[in-house]
PDB file of C-alpha atoms in Angstrom:
ATOM      1  CA  MET A   1      21.935 -37.376  20.884  1.00 97.00           C
ATOM      2  CA  ASN A   2      19.110 -36.528  18.535  1.00 98.00           C
ATOM      3  CA  ILE A   3      18.055 -32.960  17.870  1.00 98.00           C
ATOM      4  CA  LYS A   4      15.609 -31.120  15.625  1.00 98.00           C
ATOM      5  CA  VAL A   5      17.155 -28.373  13.477  1.00 98.00           C
ATOM      6  CA  LEU A   6      15.096 -25.599  11.852  1.00 98.00           C
ATOM      7  CA  PHE A   7      16.115 -23.364   8.926  1.00 98.00           C
ATOM      8  CA  PHE A   8      14.399 -20.175   7.800  1.00 97.00           C
ATOM      9  CA  ALA A   9      14.319 -17.769   4.847  1.00 96.00           C
ATOM     10  CA  SER A  10      17.639 -17.649   2.919  1.00 96.00           C
ATOM     11  CA  CYS A  11      19.053 -20.386   5.151  1.00 97.00           C
ATOM     12  CA  ARG A  12      16.167 -22.720   4.334  1.00 96.00           C
ATOM     13  CA  ASP A  13      16.728 -22.076   0.616  1.00 96.00           C
ATOM     14  CA  LEU A  14      20.410 -22.994   0.991  1.00 96.00           C
ATOM     15  CA  ILE A  15      19.841 -26.179   2.998  1.00 96.00           C
ATOM     16  CA  GLY A  16      16.856 -27.180   0.892  1.00 96.00           C
ATOM     17  CA  THR A  17      14.522 -27.956   3.786  1.00 97.00           C
ATOM     18  CA  GLY A  18      12.980 -26.166   6.748  1.00 97.00           C
ATOM     19  CA  GLU A  19      13.439 -28.954   9.267  1.00 98.00           C
ATOM     20  CA  ARG A  20      15.814 -31.845   9.866  1.00 97.00           C
ATOM     21  CA  GLU A  21      16.378 -34.464  12.505  1.00 98.00           C
ATOM     22  CA  MET A  22      20.105 -34.839  13.220  1.00 98.00           C
ATOM     23  CA  THR A  23      22.244 -37.091  15.367  1.00 97.00           C
ATOM     24  CA  LEU A  24      25.337 -35.600  17.018  1.00 97.00           C
ATOM     25  CA  PRO A  25      27.884 -36.865  19.552  1.00 97.00           C
ATOM     26  CA  ASP A  26      27.029 -36.201  23.206  1.00 95.00           C
ATOM     27  CA  SER A  27      28.334 -32.849  24.470  1.00 93.00           C
ATOM     28  CA  ALA A  28      28.301 -31.366  20.964  1.00 98.00           C
ATOM     29  CA  THR A  29      28.037 -27.565  20.775  1.00 98.00           C
ATOM     30  CA  VAL A  30      26.439 -25.192  18.297  1.00 98.00           C
ATOM     31  CA  THR A  31      29.842 -24.854  16.635  1.00 98.00           C
ATOM     32  CA  ASP A  32      29.958 -28.633  16.143  1.00 98.00           C
ATOM     33  CA  LEU A  33      26.518 -28.559  14.552  1.00 98.00           C
ATOM     34  CA  ILE A  34      27.623 -25.794  12.166  1.00 98.00           C
ATOM     35  CA  SER A  35      30.671 -27.860  11.178  1.00 97.00           C
ATOM     36  CA  GLU A  36      28.513 -30.893  10.537  1.00 97.00           C
ATOM     37  CA  LEU A  37      26.151 -28.909   8.297  1.00 97.00           C
ATOM     38  CA  ALA A  38      29.075 -27.275   6.489  1.00 97.00           C
ATOM     39  CA  SER A  39      30.509 -30.707   5.716  1.00 96.00           C
ATOM     40  CA  GLU A  40      27.312 -31.442   3.798  1.00 94.00           C
ATOM     41  CA  GLN A  41      26.751 -28.009   2.259  1.00 94.00           C
ATOM     42  CA  ALA A  42      29.996 -26.058   1.896  1.00 95.00           C
ATOM     43  CA  ARG A  43      28.298 -22.695   1.370  1.00 96.00           C
ATOM     44  CA  PHE A  44      26.767 -22.963   4.832  1.00 97.00           C
ATOM     45  CA  ILE A  45      30.120 -21.943   6.306  1.00 95.00           C
ATOM     46  CA  ASP A  46      29.914 -18.629   4.414  1.00 95.00           C
ATOM     47  CA  MET A  47      26.419 -17.946   5.671  1.00 96.00           C
ATOM     48  CA  ALA A  48      27.024 -19.079   9.256  1.00 96.00           C
ATOM     49  CA  PRO A  49      28.703 -15.893  10.588  1.00 95.00           C
ATOM     50  CA  SER A  50      25.551 -13.854   9.889  1.00 95.00           C
ATOM     51  CA  LEU A  51      23.188 -16.335  11.549  1.00 97.00           C
ATOM     52  CA  MET A  52      21.805 -16.167  15.034  1.00 96.00           C
ATOM     53  CA  VAL A  53      21.167 -19.494  16.728  1.00 98.00           C
ATOM     54  CA  SER A  54      18.429 -20.409  19.171  1.00 98.00           C
ATOM     55  CA  ILE A  55      18.004 -23.447  21.355  1.00 98.00           C
ATOM     56  CA  ASN A  56      14.453 -24.148  22.461  1.00 98.00           C
ATOM     57  CA  GLN A  57      13.441 -20.667  21.296  1.00 97.00           C
ATOM     58  CA  ALA A  58      16.074 -18.669  23.203  1.00 96.00           C
ATOM     59  CA  TYR A  59      19.056 -17.037  21.495  1.00 96.00           C
ATOM     60  CA  VAL A  60      22.386 -18.639  22.429  1.00 97.00           C
ATOM     61  CA  GLU A  61      26.104 -18.209  21.717  1.00 97.00           C
ATOM     62  CA  ARG A  62      28.180 -20.561  19.581  1.00 97.00           C
ATOM     63  CA  ASP A  63      29.689 -22.395  22.553  1.00 97.00           C
ATOM     64  CA  ALA A  64      26.280 -23.431  23.884  1.00 98.00           C
ATOM     65  CA  LYS A  65      26.045 -27.179  24.523  1.00 98.00           C
ATOM     66  CA  LEU A  66      23.288 -29.141  22.853  1.00 98.00           C
ATOM     67  CA  GLN A  67      21.162 -31.712  24.624  1.00 98.00           C
ATOM     68  CA  ASP A  68      19.103 -34.637  23.432  1.00 98.00           C
ATOM     69  CA  GLY A  69      15.701 -33.474  22.225  1.00 98.00           C
ATOM     70  CA  ASP A  70      16.719 -29.830  21.699  1.00 98.00           C
ATOM     71  CA  GLU A  71      15.080 -27.725  19.004  1.00 98.00           C
ATOM     72  CA  VAL A  72      17.824 -25.675  17.356  1.00 98.00           C
ATOM     73  CA  ALA A  73      17.099 -22.930  14.820  1.00 98.00           C
ATOM     74  CA  PHE A  74      19.351 -21.001  12.438  1.00 98.00           C
ATOM     75  CA  ILE A  75      18.065 -17.459  12.207  1.00 97.00           C
ATOM     76  CA  PRO A  76      19.184 -15.072   9.434  1.00 97.00           C
ATOM     77  CA  PRO A  77      19.104 -11.336  10.255  1.00 97.00           C
ATOM     78  CA  VAL A  78      15.418 -10.717  10.877  1.00 97.00           C
ATOM     79  CA  SER A  79      13.376  -8.458   8.594  1.00 97.00           C
ATOM     80  CA  GLY A  80       9.848  -8.439   9.997  1.00 97.00           C
ATOM     81  CA  GLY A  81       7.638  -5.402  10.364  1.00 96.00           C
TER      82      GLY A  81
ATOM     83  CA  MET B   1      -7.558  -4.761  32.304  1.00 64.00           C
ATOM     84  CA  ALA B   2      -7.741  -6.787  29.099  1.00 76.00           C
ATOM     85  CA  ASP B   3      -5.501  -9.709  28.140  1.00 90.00           C
ATOM     86  CA  ASP B   4      -2.466  -9.045  25.955  1.00 97.00           C
ATOM     87  CA  VAL B   5      -2.496 -10.478  22.414  1.00 98.00           C
ATOM     88  CA  TYR B   6       0.609 -11.812  20.622  1.00 98.00           C
ATOM     89  CA  LYS B   7      -0.083 -13.722  17.435  1.00 98.00           C
ATOM     90  CA  ILE B   8       1.381 -14.769  14.101  1.00 98.00           C
ATOM     91  CA  GLN B   9      -1.470 -15.262  11.662  1.00 98.00           C
ATOM     92  CA  ASP B  10      -2.045 -16.293   8.041  1.00 98.00           C
ATOM     93  CA  ASN B  11      -5.209 -14.346   7.388  1.00 97.00           C
ATOM     94  CA  GLU B  12      -5.797 -10.659   6.756  1.00 98.00           C
ATOM     95  CA  ILE B  13      -5.174  -8.147   9.545  1.00 98.00           C
ATOM     96  CA  LYS B  14      -7.859  -5.446   9.764  1.00 98.00           C
ATOM     97  CA  SER B  15      -6.695  -2.028  10.912  1.00 98.00           C
ATOM     98  CA  ASP B  16      -9.039  -2.095  13.925  1.00 97.00           C
ATOM     99  CA  ALA B  17      -8.355  -5.730  14.859  1.00 98.00           C
ATOM    100  CA  LEU B  18      -6.789  -4.895  18.229  1.00 98.00           C
ATOM    101  CA  TYR B  19      -8.517  -1.666  19.259  1.00 98.00           C
ATOM    102  CA  ASN B  20     -11.311  -3.129  21.342  1.00 97.00           C
ATOM    103  CA  ALA B  21      -9.112  -5.951  22.575  1.00 97.00           C
ATOM    104  CA  VAL B  22      -6.720  -3.586  24.378  1.00 98.00           C
ATOM    105  CA  LEU B  23      -9.215  -0.969  25.575  1.00 97.00           C
ATOM    106  CA  ALA B  24     -10.513  -0.785  29.152  1.00 97.00           C
ATOM    107  CA  ASP B  25     -12.548   1.846  31.007  1.00 97.00           C
ATOM    108  CA  SER B  26      -9.470   3.073  32.896  1.00 97.00           C
ATOM    109  CA  ASP B  27      -7.610   3.899  29.657  1.00 98.00           C
ATOM    110  CA  GLY B  28      -7.269   7.409  28.294  1.00 98.00           C
ATOM    111  CA  ALA B  29      -5.351   6.512  25.127  1.00 98.00           C
ATOM    112  CA  VAL B  30      -4.861   3.808  22.544  1.00 98.00           C
ATOM    113  CA  THR B  31      -1.953   4.082  20.115  1.00 98.00           C
ATOM    114  CA  THR B  32      -2.007   1.793  17.091  1.00 98.00           C
ATOM    115  CA  PHE B  33       0.681   1.261  14.487  1.00 98.00           C
ATOM    116  CA  ALA B  34       0.128  -0.543  11.192  1.00 98.00           C
ATOM    117  CA  GLY B  35       2.996  -1.616   8.946  1.00 98.00           C
ATOM    118  CA  VAL B  36       1.759  -1.734   5.354  1.00 98.00           C
ATOM    119  CA  VAL B  37       3.121  -3.284   2.139  1.00 98.00           C
ATOM    120  CA  ARG B  38       4.566  -0.479  -0.010  1.00 97.00           C
ATOM    121  CA  ASP B  39       4.648  -0.624  -3.831  1.00 97.00           C
ATOM    122  CA  ASN B  40       8.398  -0.046  -4.165  1.00 97.00           C
ATOM    123  CA  THR B  41      11.777  -0.408  -2.491  1.00 94.00           C
ATOM    124  CA  LYS B  42      13.984   2.569  -3.291  1.00 93.00           C
ATOM    125  CA  GLY B  43      12.167   2.998  -6.582  1.00 95.00           C
ATOM    126  CA  ARG B  44      12.213  -0.680  -7.641  1.00 96.00           C
ATOM    127  CA  GLY B  45       8.633  -1.774  -8.147  1.00 98.00           C
ATOM    128  CA  THR B  46       7.297  -4.364  -5.684  1.00 97.00           C
ATOM    129  CA  SER B  47       4.819  -6.955  -6.915  1.00 98.00           C
ATOM    130  CA  TYR B  48       4.083  -8.588  -3.539  1.00 98.00           C
ATOM    131  CA  LEU B  49       5.803  -9.737  -0.341  1.00 98.00           C
ATOM    132  CA  VAL B  50       6.101 -13.128   1.335  1.00 98.00           C
ATOM    133  CA  TYR B  51       6.634 -13.292   5.087  1.00 98.00           C
ATOM    134  CA  ASP B  52       8.046 -16.307   6.924  1.00 97.00           C
ATOM    135  CA  ALA B  53       8.248 -16.716  10.693  1.00 98.00           C
ATOM    136  CA  TYR B  54       9.534 -19.056  13.365  1.00 98.00           C
ATOM    137  CA  ARG B  55       6.051 -18.943  14.766  1.00 98.00           C
ATOM    138  CA  ASP B  56       6.390 -20.165  18.340  1.00 97.00           C
ATOM    139  CA  MET B  57       9.547 -18.190  18.999  1.00 98.00           C
ATOM    140  CA  ALA B  58       8.167 -15.081  17.258  1.00 98.00           C
ATOM    141  CA  GLU B  59       5.125 -15.059  19.535  1.00 98.00           C
ATOM    142  CA  LYS B  60       7.385 -15.563  22.532  1.00 98.00           C
ATOM    143  CA  LYS B  61       9.662 -12.667  21.501  1.00 98.00           C
ATOM    144  CA  MET B  62       6.644 -10.423  20.880  1.00 98.00           C
ATOM    145  CA  ARG B  63       5.431 -11.203  24.386  1.00 98.00           C
ATOM    146  CA  GLU B  64       8.881 -10.249  25.716  1.00 98.00           C
ATOM    147  CA  ILE B  65       8.525  -6.880  23.959  1.00 98.00           C
ATOM    148  CA  GLY B  66       5.146  -6.409  25.624  1.00 98.00           C
ATOM    149  CA  ASP B  67       6.678  -7.210  28.996  1.00 98.00           C
ATOM    150  CA  GLU B  68       9.510  -4.736  28.312  1.00 98.00           C
ATOM    151  CA  VAL B  69       7.209  -1.828  27.495  1.00 98.00           C
ATOM    152  CA  LYS B  70       5.162  -2.527  30.597  1.00 98.00           C
ATOM    153  CA  GLU B  71       8.323  -2.218  32.664  1.00 98.00           C
ATOM    154  CA  LYS B  72       9.331   1.048  30.997  1.00 98.00           C
ATOM    155  CA  TRP B  73       5.957   2.844  30.800  1.00 98.00           C
ATOM    156  CA  GLU B  74       2.594   2.890  32.559  1.00 98.00           C
ATOM    157  CA  ILE B  75       0.792   0.655  30.092  1.00 98.00           C
ATOM    158  CA  ASP B  76      -2.533  -1.121  30.425  1.00 98.00           C
ATOM    159  CA  CYS B  77      -2.529  -3.636  27.589  1.00 98.00           C
ATOM    160  CA  VAL B  78      -0.452  -4.631  24.543  1.00 98.00           C
ATOM    161  CA  GLY B  79      -1.509  -6.331  21.322  1.00 98.00           C
ATOM    162  CA  ILE B  80       0.824  -7.345  18.497  1.00 98.00           C
ATOM    163  CA  LEU B  81      -0.220  -9.204  15.338  1.00 98.00           C
ATOM    164  CA  HIS B  82       2.098 -10.149  12.468  1.00 98.00           C
ATOM    165  CA  ARG B  83       0.947 -11.783   9.284  1.00 98.00           C
ATOM    166  CA  VAL B  84       2.815 -14.451   7.284  1.00 98.00           C
ATOM    167  CA  GLY B  85       2.413 -15.778   3.755  1.00 98.00           C
ATOM    168  CA  ARG B  86       1.799 -13.724   0.624  1.00 98.00           C
ATOM    169  CA  LEU B  87       0.812 -10.072   1.133  1.00 98.00           C
ATOM    170  CA  GLU B  88      -0.354  -7.677  -1.570  1.00 98.00           C
ATOM    171  CA  ILE B  89       0.346  -3.953  -1.855  1.00 98.00           C
ATOM    172  CA  GLY B  90      -1.577  -1.982   0.778  1.00 98.00           C
ATOM    173  CA  GLU B  91      -2.195  -4.931   3.105  1.00 98.00           C
ATOM    174  CA  ILE B  92      -1.161  -4.797   6.767  1.00 98.00           C
ATOM    175  CA  SER B  93       1.868  -6.902   7.706  1.00 98.00           C
ATOM    176  CA  VAL B  94       2.096  -5.892  11.358  1.00 98.00           C
ATOM    177  CA  LEU B  95      -0.340  -4.269  13.776  1.00 98.00           C
ATOM    178  CA  ILE B  96       0.481  -3.005  17.262  1.00 98.00           C
ATOM    179  CA  ALA B  97      -2.013  -1.497  19.695  1.00 98.00           C
ATOM    180  CA  ILE B  98      -1.091  -0.255  23.153  1.00 98.00           C
ATOM    181  CA  SER B  99      -3.456   1.240  25.705  1.00 98.00           C
ATOM    182  CA  SER B 100      -2.539   3.430  28.665  1.00 98.00           C
ATOM    183  CA  PRO B 101      -4.176   5.807  31.143  1.00 98.00           C
ATOM    184  CA  HIS B 102      -2.305   8.757  29.572  1.00 98.00           C
ATOM    185  CA  ARG B 103      -1.274   9.350  25.950  1.00 98.00           C
ATOM    186  CA  LYS B 104       2.486   9.824  26.284  1.00 98.00           C
ATOM    187  CA  ALA B 105       3.087   6.299  27.572  1.00 98.00           C
ATOM    188  CA  SER B 106       1.273   4.520  24.744  1.00 98.00           C
ATOM    189  CA  LEU B 107       2.777   6.770  22.043  1.00 98.00           C
ATOM    190  CA  GLU B 108       6.335   6.150  23.216  1.00 98.00           C
ATOM    191  CA  ALA B 109       5.751   2.462  23.926  1.00 98.00           C
ATOM    192  CA  CYS B 110       4.293   1.842  20.475  1.00 98.00           C
ATOM    193  CA  HIS B 111       7.311   3.424  18.768  1.00 98.00           C
ATOM    194  CA  TYR B 112       9.628   1.350  20.935  1.00 98.00           C
ATOM    195  CA  ALA B 113       7.680  -1.856  20.295  1.00 98.00           C
ATOM    196  CA  ILE B 114       7.875  -1.692  16.479  1.00 98.00           C
ATOM    197  CA  ASP B 115      11.592  -0.860  16.627  1.00 97.00           C
ATOM    198  CA  ARG B 116      12.230  -3.844  18.902  1.00 97.00           C
ATOM    199  CA  LEU B 117      10.105  -6.132  16.755  1.00 98.00           C
ATOM    200  CA  LYS B 118      12.327  -5.333  13.795  1.00 97.00           C
ATOM    201  CA  GLN B 119      15.403  -6.234  15.871  1.00 96.00           C
ATOM    202  CA  THR B 120      14.497  -9.376  17.779  1.00 95.00           C
ATOM    203  CA  VAL B 121      11.450 -11.195  16.401  1.00 98.00           C
ATOM    204  CA  PRO B 122      12.291 -14.085  14.029  1.00 98.00           C
ATOM    205  CA  ILE B 123      10.270 -13.025  10.990  1.00 98.00           C
ATOM    206  CA  TRP B 124      11.587 -12.586   7.436  1.00 98.00           C
ATOM    207  CA  LYS B 125      10.363 -10.722   4.392  1.00 98.00           C
ATOM    208  CA  LYS B 126      10.877 -11.796   0.800  1.00 98.00           C
ATOM    209  CA  GLU B 127      10.417  -9.056  -1.789  1.00 97.00           C
ATOM    210  CA  VAL B 128       9.114 -10.109  -5.197  1.00 98.00           C
ATOM    211  CA  TRP B 129       9.664  -7.293  -7.675  1.00 98.00           C
ATOM    212  CA  THR B 130       7.706  -6.317 -10.767  1.00 98.00           C
ATOM    213  CA  ASP B 131      10.824  -6.957 -12.885  1.00 97.00           C
ATOM    214  CA  GLY B 132      10.671 -10.657 -11.915  1.00 95.00           C
ATOM    215  CA  GLY B 133      13.471 -10.694  -9.350  1.00 97.00           C
ATOM    216  CA  GLU B 134      13.021 -11.770  -5.755  1.00 97.00           C
ATOM    217  CA  ALA B 135      15.133 -11.941  -2.598  1.00 97.00           C
ATOM    218  CA  TRP B 136      14.910 -12.530   1.122  1.00 97.00           C
ATOM    219  CA  ILE B 137      15.591  -9.240   2.854  1.00 96.00           C
ATOM    220  CA  GLU B 138      18.029  -9.337   5.734  1.00 91.00           C
ATOM    221  CA  GLY B 139      17.959  -6.833   8.545  1.00 88.00           C
ATOM    222  CA  ASP B 140      20.919  -5.382  10.356  1.00 81.00           C
ATOM    223  CA  PRO B 141      22.811  -8.313  11.969  1.00 71.00           C
ATOM    224  CA  SER B 142      24.190  -6.054  14.697  1.00 66.00           C
ATOM    225  CA  ALA B 143      20.656  -5.281  15.861  1.00 63.00           C
ATOM    226  CA  LEU B 144      20.466  -8.658  17.556  1.00 60.00           C
ATOM    227  CA  ALA B 145      23.415  -7.756  19.747  1.00 54.00           C
ATOM    228  CA  SER B 146      20.787  -6.115  21.946  1.00 53.00           C
ATOM    229  CA  ARG B 147      18.487  -9.097  21.824  1.00 55.00           C
TER     230      ARG B 147
END
């Protein structure tokens, strides 16, 4: 499946881009996506525990299953206001 | 009854930007809150701030906050604006205006709304200090437990 992955703030700085298209095996979960990103950027695994994850703009847990066409975002602790 | 307003914007937010938008003849109160860029963080001088947002989701989460306060209090109309990009000292980063028939509801709802915004809305602040340093500020990760 193909998904769009968004990165913000400190997470964008680490990954080096705000948006990526990625291809993952069918039935992959958020955890699988984190592993894939960590295999490319080892420090991502250190940051991951503090990140919230959304799928199609709704917060989800790590075991959430991804689907083709999903928009996934990695969300550092928010600091608006 | 006016339409609610939930918007992430790049341009300047004026302090009265939402007042007329939320006001109707049946209202007896409008509470507004403005978050403003301060010149220091715990004594360290701030040069300017940069805000980033996941725009579509941020507007959606702000609308959820508006829906929440309307469930909890007798509220007429809610407006929330948040600015992104570079902000100078004294400029408004966030503006909330809430109208209600009676004052207590809008006062309490406005306080609740800014607290929730700081917990759930995907917006980030980078502080750029006068000493040349800069860093993305991270909120309390546990706050999202009550997302």
